[in-house]
Coordinates of C-alpha atoms and ligand atoms in Angstrom, one line a residue:
M1 CA -88.5 -200.3 -26.6
R2 CA -90.9 -198.9 -29.1
I3 CA -93.2 -196.6 -27.1
V4 CA -96.3 -194.7 -27.9
L5 CA -97.4 -192.0 -25.5
L6 CA -101.2 -191.6 -25.4
G7 CA -103.1 -189.0 -23.4
A8 CA -105.2 -185.9 -23.8
P9 CA -103.7 -182.5 -24.5
G10 CA -101.8 -181.3 -21.5
S11 CA -101.6 -184.8 -19.9
G12 CA -97.8 -184.6 -19.9
K13 CA -96.7 -186.5 -22.9
G14 CA -94.1 -184.0 -24.0
T15 CA -92.8 -183.4 -20.4
Q16 CA -92.6 -187.1 -19.5
G17 CA -91.3 -188.0 -22.9
E18 CA -88.2 -185.9 -22.4
K19 CA -87.6 -187.6 -19.0
L20 CA -87.9 -191.0 -20.7
V21 CA -85.4 -189.9 -23.3
A22 CA -82.9 -189.0 -20.6
R23 CA -83.5 -192.3 -18.7
F24 CA -83.7 -194.8 -21.5
G25 CA -81.5 -193.2 -24.2
I26 CA -83.9 -193.5 -27.1
P27 CA -85.1 -190.6 -29.3
K28 CA -88.5 -189.0 -29.0
V29 CA -90.5 -188.1 -32.0
S30 CA -93.2 -185.4 -31.5
T31 CA -95.5 -184.7 -34.5
G32 CA -96.8 -181.6 -32.6
D33 CA -93.2 -180.2 -32.3
A34 CA -92.4 -181.0 -35.9
L35 CA -95.7 -179.3 -37.1
R36 CA -95.1 -176.2 -35.0
A37 CA -91.5 -175.9 -36.3
A38 CA -92.9 -176.1 -39.9
V39 CA -95.5 -173.5 -39.1
N40 CA -92.9 -171.2 -37.6
E41 CA -90.6 -171.7 -40.6
G42 CA -93.5 -171.0 -43.0
T43 CA -92.9 -174.1 -45.0
A44 CA -95.6 -175.5 -47.4
L45 CA -96.3 -178.2 -44.9
G46 CA -96.7 -175.7 -42.1
K47 CA -99.1 -173.6 -44.2
R48 CA -101.2 -176.7 -44.9
A49 CA -101.3 -177.6 -41.2
K50 CA -101.8 -174.2 -39.5
A51 CA -105.6 -173.8 -39.7
A52 CA -106.3 -177.2 -38.3
M53 CA -103.8 -176.8 -35.5
D54 CA -105.1 -173.3 -34.5
A55 CA -108.6 -174.8 -34.3
G56 CA -107.5 -177.8 -32.3
E57 CA -108.5 -180.2 -35.1
L58 CA -106.2 -183.0 -36.4
V59 CA -104.1 -182.2 -39.5
A60 CA -104.4 -184.6 -42.4
N61 CA -103.1 -188.1 -41.8
E62 CA -100.7 -188.1 -44.8
I63 CA -98.9 -185.0 -43.4
V64 CA -98.1 -186.6 -40.1
I65 CA -97.5 -190.1 -41.5
D66 CA -94.8 -188.7 -43.8
I67 CA -93.1 -186.9 -40.8
V68 CA -93.0 -190.1 -38.8
D69 CA -92.1 -192.4 -41.6
E70 CA -89.0 -190.2 -42.5
R71 CA -88.0 -189.9 -38.8
L72 CA -88.2 -193.6 -37.9
Q73 CA -85.9 -194.4 -40.8
Q74 CA -83.0 -192.4 -39.2
P75 CA -80.3 -194.7 -37.7
D76 CA -80.9 -193.6 -34.1
A77 CA -84.5 -194.8 -34.1
R78 CA -83.4 -198.4 -34.8
K79 CA -82.6 -199.0 -31.1
G80 CA -86.1 -197.8 -30.2
F81 CA -88.2 -194.6 -30.0
I82 CA -90.9 -192.8 -28.1
L83 CA -93.7 -191.4 -30.2
D84 CA -95.4 -188.3 -28.6
G85 CA -98.7 -187.3 -30.2
F86 CA -98.7 -190.0 -32.9
P87 CA -100.8 -192.1 -33.7
R88 CA -103.9 -190.1 -33.0
N89 CA -106.5 -192.1 -34.8
T90 CA -107.0 -195.7 -35.9
A91 CA -105.9 -195.1 -39.4
Q92 CA -102.6 -193.6 -38.1
A93 CA -102.1 -196.6 -35.8
E94 CA -102.7 -199.1 -38.5
T95 CA -100.3 -197.3 -40.8
L96 CA -97.7 -197.2 -38.1
D97 CA -98.1 -201.0 -37.6
G98 CA -97.6 -201.5 -41.3
M99 CA -94.5 -199.2 -41.3
L100 CA -92.9 -201.1 -38.5
Q101 CA -93.6 -204.4 -40.2
R102 CA -91.9 -203.1 -43.4
M103 CA -88.9 -202.0 -41.4
G104 CA -88.7 -205.4 -39.8
S105 CA -88.4 -203.9 -36.4
G106 CA -91.2 -205.5 -34.4
G107 CA -94.4 -203.8 -33.2
I108 CA -95.1 -201.3 -30.5
T109 CA -93.9 -202.7 -27.1
H110 CA -95.6 -200.2 -24.8
A111 CA -98.6 -197.8 -25.3
L112 CA -98.5 -195.6 -22.2
H113 CA -101.7 -193.8 -21.5
L114 CA -101.4 -190.8 -19.1
H115 CA -104.7 -190.2 -17.4
V116 CA -105.5 -186.7 -16.3
N117 CA -108.9 -185.1 -15.6
D118 CA -110.3 -182.4 -17.8
E119 CA -110.2 -179.5 -15.3
E120 CA -106.5 -180.2 -14.6
I121 CA -105.8 -180.2 -18.3
V122 CA -107.5 -176.8 -18.8
S123 CA -105.7 -175.4 -15.8
R124 CA -102.2 -176.6 -17.0
L125 CA -102.7 -175.3 -20.5
L126 CA -104.1 -171.9 -19.5
E127 CA -101.0 -171.6 -17.2
R128 CA -98.7 -172.5 -20.1
A129 CA -100.6 -169.9 -22.3
K130 CA -99.4 -167.2 -20.0
I131 CA -95.8 -168.3 -20.4
E132 CA -95.4 -169.6 -23.9
G133 CA -98.5 -168.2 -25.8
R134 CA -99.0 -171.3 -27.9
A135 CA -101.7 -170.5 -30.5
D136 CA -103.9 -173.5 -29.5
D137 CA -103.8 -172.9 -25.7
K138 CA -107.0 -170.8 -25.6
E139 CA -109.9 -172.2 -23.5
D140 CA -112.3 -172.9 -26.4
V141 CA -109.6 -174.5 -28.5
I142 CA -108.4 -176.5 -25.5
R143 CA -111.9 -177.9 -25.0
N144 CA -112.1 -178.8 -28.7
R145 CA -108.8 -180.5 -28.5
I146 CA -110.1 -182.6 -25.5
A147 CA -113.3 -183.5 -27.6
V148 CA -111.2 -184.5 -30.6
Y149 CA -109.0 -186.6 -28.3
N150 CA -112.0 -188.4 -26.8
A151 CA -113.5 -189.0 -30.2
E152 CA -110.4 -189.9 -32.3
T153 CA -107.5 -190.9 -30.0
A154 CA -109.0 -192.4 -26.9
P155 CA -110.2 -195.5 -28.9
L156 CA -106.5 -196.3 -29.4
I157 CA -106.3 -197.5 -25.8
A158 CA -108.5 -200.4 -26.8
Y159 CA -106.5 -200.8 -30.0
Y160 CA -103.3 -201.3 -28.1
K161 CA -105.0 -203.4 -25.3
A162 CA -105.9 -205.8 -28.0
Q163 CA -102.2 -206.0 -28.8
G164 CA -101.5 -206.6 -25.1
V165 CA -99.2 -203.5 -24.8
A166 CA -101.5 -200.8 -23.3
H167 CA -100.9 -199.4 -19.8
T168 CA -102.9 -196.7 -18.1
V169 CA -100.8 -194.6 -15.7
D170 CA -102.2 -191.9 -13.3
G171 CA -101.0 -188.6 -14.8
M172 CA -101.8 -186.5 -11.7
G173 CA -99.2 -185.6 -9.2
S174 CA -95.6 -184.3 -9.3
L175 CA -93.4 -184.8 -12.4
E176 CA -91.2 -187.2 -10.5
E177 CA -94.1 -189.3 -9.2
I178 CA -95.6 -189.7 -12.6
F179 CA -92.2 -190.4 -14.2
E180 CA -91.5 -193.2 -11.6
R181 CA -94.9 -194.8 -12.5
L182 CA -94.0 -194.8 -16.2
A183 CA -90.5 -196.1 -15.5
A184 CA -91.9 -198.9 -13.4
V185 CA -94.1 -200.1 -16.3
L186 CA -91.2 -200.0 -18.7
T187 CA -88.8 -201.9 -16.4
A188 CA -91.4 -204.5 -15.2
Ligands
AP5_1 P1 -99.4 -181.7 -29.8 O1 -98.3 -180.8 -29.8 O2 -99.2 -183.2 -29.8 O3 -100.3 -181.2 -28.6 P2 -101.3 -182.0 -27.5 O4 -101.5 -183.4 -27.7 O5 -102.4 -181.1 -27.5 O6 -100.3 -182.0 -26.3 P3 -99.7 -180.8 -25.5 O7 -98.3 -180.6 -26.1 O8 -100.6 -179.7 -25.3 O9 -99.6 -181.6 -24.1 P4 -98.7 -182.8 -23.6 O10 -99.6 -184.0 -23.3 O11 -97.5 -183.0 -24.4 O12 -98.4 -182.2 -22.2 P5 -97.1 -181.3 -21.8 O13 -96.0 -182.2 -21.3 O14 -96.7 -180.4 -22.9 O15 -100.4 -181.4 -31.0 C1 -100.8 -180.1 -31.4 C2 -101.6 -180.1 -32.6 O16 -100.8 -180.6 -33.7 C3 -102.9 -181.0 -32.6 O17 -104.0 -180.3 -32.0 C4 -103.1 -181.3 -34.1 O18 -103.6 -180.2 -34.8 C5 -101.6 -181.4 -34.6 N1 -101.1 -182.8 -34.5 C6 -100.1 -183.2 -33.8 N2 -99.9 -184.6 -34.0 C7 -100.9 -185.0 -34.8 C8 -101.2 -186.2 -35.4 N3 -100.6 -187.3 -35.1 N4 -102.3 -186.2 -36.3 C9 -103.0 -185.1 -36.6 N5 -102.7 -183.9 -36.1 C10 -101.7 -183.8 -35.2 O19 -97.6 -180.5 -20.6 C11 -98.6 -179.5 -20.8 C12 -98.4 -178.4 -19.7 O20 -98.6 -178.9 -18.4 C13 -96.9 -177.9 -19.7 O21 -96.9 -176.5 -19.4 C14 -96.3 -178.7 -18.5 O22 -95.2 -177.9 -17.9 C15 -97.4 -178.8 -17.6 N6 -97.4 -180.1 -16.8 C16 -97.0 -181.3 -17.3 N7 -97.0 -182.2 -16.3 C17 -97.5 -181.6 -15.2 C18 -97.8 -182.0 -13.9 N8 -97.6 -183.3 -13.5 N9 -98.2 -181.1 -13.0 C19 -98.4 -179.8 -13.4 N10 -98.2 -179.3 -14.6 C20 -97.7 -180.2 -15.5

């Protein structure tokens, strides 16, 4: 399985992605986690990405494409992978398709779109802010991240529909309920 997780900030991509790793035994690649690690380590890449991340804007395509390209070439990704937070715009999706073609691994098999309403998103992320203090979990930045998602990333649902691999799943409810909805799609 070569899975893309789509969904607004706070829709549960990271949380459900971890559960999918445990159930299906394939690695998860999160561009957001990789970028936050680079920012925390103060690398050149992290310094380039930080301002856009703090503002809730997308970082430059070439930065995230390099991260994903390198990671998907690792041996453990040959049996499949779960992409969390990538692709985030049409250019990234087209580059990913080209990457997979070059690797001879076949295209994306499932684009799972977690649907959650905006007020639930804001409430989840403000709750996380109290515990984790992520720099972009501030209400004005959260609302900008939602706007960027709607403008740049939501069109990928149609992109993957055209490939016959898109599935929208209700992202409201308990972690277990949502996970079983996703697992049902993957085992159908
Ligand atoms: P990224 O790290 O990808 O952040 P995001 O998309 O905003 O996603 P989140 O991590 O906030 O949410 P999630 O959907 O993973 O939900 P989670 O499971 O964590 O990206 C951050 C930034 O990096 C971007 O803004 C951009 O600048 C940059 N970036 C990353 N990738 C990029 C790319 N490809 N191109 C360009 N720029 C890129 O859950 C959220 C919270 O809700 C948690 O506290 C969780 O415990 C809670 N929760 C989850 N599910 C439930 C539930 N069912 N009920 C109640 N609470 C729940």
